[in-house]
Amino acid sequence: MAASQEDLLLKIQEQGDLVRKLKAAKESNERVKEEVSKLLALKAQLVTEDAGPQKFTLKTPKGTRDYNPQQMTIRNNVLDKIITVFRRHGAECIDTPVFELKDVLTGKYGEDSKLIYDLKDQGGEILSLRYDLTVPLARYLAMNKITTLKRYHIAKVYRRDNPAMTRGRYREFYQCDFDIAGVYDPMVPDAECLKVVTEILEALDIGQYILKVNHRRLLDGMFEACGVPADKFRTTCSTVDKLDKSPWEEVRTEMINEKGVSPDAADRIGEYVRLNGSTELVEKLLKDEKLSKVKAALEGVEAIKTLLQYCELFGIKDKILFDLSLARGLDYYTGVIYEAVLTQPIKIGNEEQTVGSIAGGGRYDNLVGMFDSKNKQVPCVGVSIGVERIFSVLEAKLAAGDITVRTSDIDVYVASAQKNFLEERMKICAELWDAGIKTEQSYKKNPKMLNQLQHCEENKIPLAVVLGDSELKRGVVKIRNITTREEDEVPRNDLVQEIKKRIDNLNLNQLNGAT
């Protein structure tokens, strides 16, 4: 028993004796209660050494999960490809705290604000976990007086949502954002954001897709032309945003019963939100009798016309669909909005899986000004890649055996065919590490040869350096190709150079499980 525990027991005994003496002497109740209180406080500090471990359920919190090495390999491969595209377009990386002052996040997300995770006061500040990476960016720009920035940010965000784990919908998940901040000519950075999305989806090669585009000014103008009061624009917009998941009749009912839109106005909205197309739809809307009388609607249609022209110059117009049902419910959008969706279910094994939206974004010109004391605006446009849904598709393919991944990057395993070669193995490992070659060995002094080769096969390590007594006496070592099982002797002094040459000749993309 520890000395501190012994001291505590001694104090408890002494205090207990004191309480008994006071009771025997019939001291006042107040004095007895005071000393009993001290005795109880001492006992509360006592830790019983033989107390068993606390019983609890081992699980991750609802809406969260662990990731095994194969899953993390898939994730890292996906993120590497995405970052390559971001950097190709000149984006710089930033990071922000995982929590913000609650006031920073409040009032930026419309009806989705109820999904923000609030934290208990931990030191005088009222905090919330970040809901996305866009509002923290706006706060960052305003706080640091930055007026131009092209940035990417990959980090976890938190939403108190009802999770759907099998469809990549969590309470803790990664967002992967690309944003351009600054005053530029209309639609030039907006078109580049769409180009970035197409490059990423082509690189990931997870299926056929389409990029839906719309404009918040057009939506506002459409609501005005249809007779929706201005104070109901945002709530009506969040209802229209549900058209990708719900039929029009359900959306119409919510619009009327919950959002207070008149049945006639809802029916007029229904005529527009069923429209989609390309340049021909733009021309049709420019001639529309109702919309042509509303300034906001005309501005939105003209902006889409310019956007489609720039997309044609970037060679991506065939991937763009002008869709009036696209609304994106977040309050901070002010201009163009867009969303990438897979057009066909993904076949995984013998089953087909519907994925839905895998990227989304738009223009938000007024968000930074909300954080500036002088309301100085920094126009911004950006896109968020839905990496969790992409991960869920690839993980399902992995589980179905449609793809394989290599979780370790090791290129060379240093093995020995006989006993007492640990020191020589360690020397060779050091040489290969110093030359920048990814290498490992067994941590056992005398491992069995079969176990060493089996480790290489299981972990897809392509090459093994095999040490033997007779070879070392002749100044050579063997290099074994694990796949073909061919072995060649090379001079011991030329080992590093020969290993590098063989690694260069290997198809490492194939070994790493192309995703």
PDB file of C-alpha atoms in Angstrom, residues 298-404:
ATOM      1  CA  LEU A 298     -32.417  38.663 -65.109  1.00  0.00           C
ATOM      2  CA  GLU A 299     -29.083  39.169 -63.303  1.00  0.00           C
ATOM      3  CA  GLY A 300     -29.029  35.494 -62.341  1.00  0.00           C
ATOM      4  CA  VAL A 301     -29.797  34.247 -65.845  1.00  0.00           C
ATOM      5  CA  GLU A 302     -27.166  36.531 -67.418  1.00  0.00           C
ATOM      6  CA  ALA A 303     -24.602  35.268 -64.896  1.00  0.00           C
ATOM      7  CA  ILE A 304     -25.393  31.646 -65.789  1.00  0.00           C
ATOM      8  CA  LYS A 305     -25.029  32.532 -69.479  1.00  0.00           C
ATOM      9  CA  THR A 306     -21.522  33.882 -68.825  1.00  0.00           C
ATOM     10  CA  LEU A 307     -20.644  30.870 -66.678  1.00  0.00           C
ATOM     11  CA  LEU A 308     -21.627  28.430 -69.422  1.00  0.00           C
ATOM     12  CA  GLN A 309     -19.482  30.345 -71.930  1.00  0.00           C
ATOM     13  CA  TYR A 310     -16.436  30.063 -69.652  1.00  0.00           C
ATOM     14  CA  CYS A 311     -17.129  26.376 -68.973  1.00  0.00           C
ATOM     15  CA  GLU A 312     -17.067  25.808 -72.734  1.00  0.00           C
ATOM     16  CA  LEU A 313     -13.633  27.482 -72.904  1.00  0.00           C
ATOM     17  CA  PHE A 314     -12.417  25.200 -70.092  1.00  0.00           C
ATOM     18  CA  GLY A 315     -13.700  22.178 -72.020  1.00  0.00           C
ATOM     19  CA  ILE A 316     -16.229  21.096 -69.372  1.00  0.00           C
ATOM     20  CA  LYS A 317     -19.567  22.386 -70.705  1.00  0.00           C
ATOM     21  CA  ASP A 318     -20.702  18.823 -71.485  1.00  0.00           C
ATOM     22  CA  LYS A 319     -20.503  18.120 -67.718  1.00  0.00           C
ATOM     23  CA  ILE A 320     -22.657  21.125 -66.726  1.00  0.00           C
ATOM     24  CA  LEU A 321     -26.450  21.030 -66.254  1.00  0.00           C
ATOM     25  CA  PHE A 322     -28.326  24.289 -65.591  1.00  0.00           C
ATOM     26  CA  ASP A 323     -30.962  23.065 -63.100  1.00  0.00           C
ATOM     27  CA  LEU A 324     -33.548  25.380 -61.523  1.00  0.00           C
ATOM     28  CA  SER A 325     -34.338  22.862 -58.772  1.00  0.00           C
ATOM     29  CA  LEU A 326     -30.852  23.277 -57.290  1.00  0.00           C
ATOM     30  CA  ALA A 327     -31.169  25.534 -54.239  1.00  0.00           C
ATOM     31  CA  ARG A 328     -28.533  24.665 -51.581  1.00  0.00           C
ATOM     32  CA  GLY A 329     -30.173  25.724 -48.324  1.00  0.00           C
ATOM     33  CA  LEU A 330     -27.294  27.504 -46.565  1.00  0.00           C
ATOM     34  CA  ASP A 331     -28.073  31.177 -45.964  1.00  0.00           C
ATOM     35  CA  TYR A 332     -24.669  32.578 -46.890  1.00  0.00           C
ATOM     36  CA  TYR A 333     -24.794  31.865 -50.652  1.00  0.00           C
ATOM     37  CA  THR A 334     -25.290  35.015 -52.765  1.00  0.00           C
ATOM     38  CA  GLY A 335     -24.509  34.019 -56.373  1.00  0.00           C
ATOM     39  CA  VAL A 336     -23.785  30.928 -58.407  1.00  0.00           C
ATOM     40  CA  ILE A 337     -24.379  27.592 -56.654  1.00  0.00           C
ATOM     41  CA  TYR A 338     -23.420  24.131 -57.880  1.00  0.00           C
ATOM     42  CA  GLU A 339     -23.499  20.471 -56.940  1.00  0.00           C
ATOM     43  CA  ALA A 340     -21.855  17.385 -58.446  1.00  0.00           C
ATOM     44  CA  VAL A 341     -23.894  14.177 -58.490  1.00  0.00           C
ATOM     45  CA  LEU A 342     -23.150  10.702 -59.789  1.00  0.00           C
ATOM     46  CA  THR A 343     -25.580   9.937 -62.607  1.00  0.00           C
ATOM     47  CA  GLN A 344     -25.548   6.159 -62.234  1.00  0.00           C
ATOM     48  CA  PRO A 345     -25.543   3.798 -59.252  1.00  0.00           C
ATOM     49  CA  ILE A 346     -22.141   2.334 -58.390  1.00  0.00           C
ATOM     50  CA  LYS A 347     -21.928  -1.421 -58.873  1.00  0.00           C
ATOM     51  CA  ILE A 348     -20.249  -3.022 -55.866  1.00  0.00           C
ATOM     52  CA  GLY A 349     -20.000  -6.775 -56.132  1.00  0.00           C
ATOM     53  CA  ASN A 350     -23.446  -7.875 -57.301  1.00  0.00           C
ATOM     54  CA  GLU A 351     -25.285  -4.880 -55.853  1.00  0.00           C
ATOM     55  CA  GLU A 352     -25.856  -1.332 -57.051  1.00  0.00           C
ATOM     56  CA  GLN A 353     -25.468   1.583 -54.641  1.00  0.00           C
ATOM     57  CA  THR A 354     -26.860   5.105 -55.102  1.00  0.00           C
ATOM     58  CA  VAL A 355     -24.467   7.768 -53.881  1.00  0.00           C
ATOM     59  CA  GLY A 356     -26.006  11.190 -54.635  1.00  0.00           C
ATOM     60  CA  SER A 357     -24.167  14.481 -54.208  1.00  0.00           C
ATOM     61  CA  ILE A 358     -20.371  14.221 -54.024  1.00  0.00           C
ATOM     62  CA  ALA A 359     -19.419  17.919 -54.218  1.00  0.00           C
ATOM     63  CA  GLY A 360     -21.100  21.273 -53.730  1.00  0.00           C
ATOM     64  CA  GLY A 361     -20.436  24.950 -53.316  1.00  0.00           C
ATOM     65  CA  GLY A 362     -21.082  28.435 -54.597  1.00  0.00           C
ATOM     66  CA  ARG A 363     -20.480  32.145 -54.186  1.00  0.00           C
ATOM     67  CA  TYR A 364     -20.786  33.877 -50.814  1.00  0.00           C
ATOM     68  CA  ASP A 365     -19.907  37.561 -51.175  1.00  0.00           C
ATOM     69  CA  ASN A 366     -21.328  38.870 -47.892  1.00  0.00           C
ATOM     70  CA  LEU A 367     -20.049  36.371 -45.341  1.00  0.00           C
ATOM     71  CA  VAL A 368     -16.669  37.994 -44.583  1.00  0.00           C
ATOM     72  CA  GLY A 369     -18.360  41.370 -44.040  1.00  0.00           C
ATOM     73  CA  MET A 370     -20.395  39.873 -41.184  1.00  0.00           C
ATOM     74  CA  PHE A 371     -17.164  39.643 -39.191  1.00  0.00           C
ATOM     75  CA  ASP A 372     -15.711  43.045 -40.136  1.00  0.00           C
ATOM     76  CA  SER A 373     -16.455  45.997 -37.858  1.00  0.00           C
ATOM     77  CA  LYS A 374     -16.840  48.252 -40.934  1.00  0.00           C
ATOM     78  CA  ASN A 375     -18.732  45.575 -42.911  1.00  0.00           C
ATOM     79  CA  LYS A 376     -15.913  45.451 -45.460  1.00  0.00           C
ATOM     80  CA  GLN A 377     -16.775  42.761 -47.960  1.00  0.00           C
ATOM     81  CA  VAL A 378     -14.379  40.197 -49.463  1.00  0.00           C
ATOM     82  CA  PRO A 379     -16.165  38.339 -52.287  1.00  0.00           C
ATOM     83  CA  CYS A 380     -15.576  34.560 -52.158  1.00  0.00           C
ATOM     84  CA  VAL A 381     -16.445  31.472 -54.153  1.00  0.00           C
ATOM     85  CA  GLY A 382     -15.597  27.890 -53.320  1.00  0.00           C
ATOM     86  CA  VAL A 383     -16.378  24.216 -53.467  1.00  0.00           C
ATOM     87  CA  SER A 384     -16.428  21.376 -50.948  1.00  0.00           C
ATOM     88  CA  ILE A 385     -15.641  17.840 -52.094  1.00  0.00           C
ATOM     89  CA  GLY A 386     -17.832  15.208 -50.416  1.00  0.00           C
ATOM     90  CA  VAL A 387     -14.919  12.965 -49.531  1.00  0.00           C
ATOM     91  CA  GLU A 388     -16.871  10.882 -46.999  1.00  0.00           C
ATOM     92  CA  ARG A 389     -19.250   9.670 -49.702  1.00  0.00           C
ATOM     93  CA  ILE A 390     -16.312   8.972 -51.993  1.00  0.00           C
ATOM     94  CA  PHE A 391     -14.620   7.057 -49.176  1.00  0.00           C
ATOM     95  CA  SER A 392     -17.792   5.034 -48.535  1.00  0.00           C
ATOM     96  CA  VAL A 393     -17.976   3.985 -52.203  1.00  0.00           C
ATOM     97  CA  LEU A 394     -14.332   2.893 -52.310  1.00  0.00           C
ATOM     98  CA  GLU A 395     -14.543   1.119 -48.936  1.00  0.00           C
ATOM     99  CA  ALA A 396     -17.583  -0.803 -50.186  1.00  0.00           C
ATOM    100  CA  LYS A 397     -15.619  -1.780 -53.300  1.00  0.00           C
ATOM    101  CA  LEU A 398     -12.792  -2.950 -51.039  1.00  0.00           C
ATOM    102  CA  ALA A 399     -15.183  -5.044 -48.937  1.00  0.00           C
ATOM    103  CA  ALA A 400     -16.647  -6.558 -52.124  1.00  0.00           C
ATOM    104  CA  GLY A 401     -13.178  -7.457 -53.389  1.00  0.00           C
ATOM    105  CA  ASP A 402     -13.413  -5.109 -56.384  1.00  0.00           C
ATOM    106  CA  ILE A 403     -10.226  -3.285 -55.359  1.00  0.00           C
ATOM    107  CA  THR A 404      -7.184  -4.091 -53.231  1.00  0.00           C
TER     108      THR A 404
END
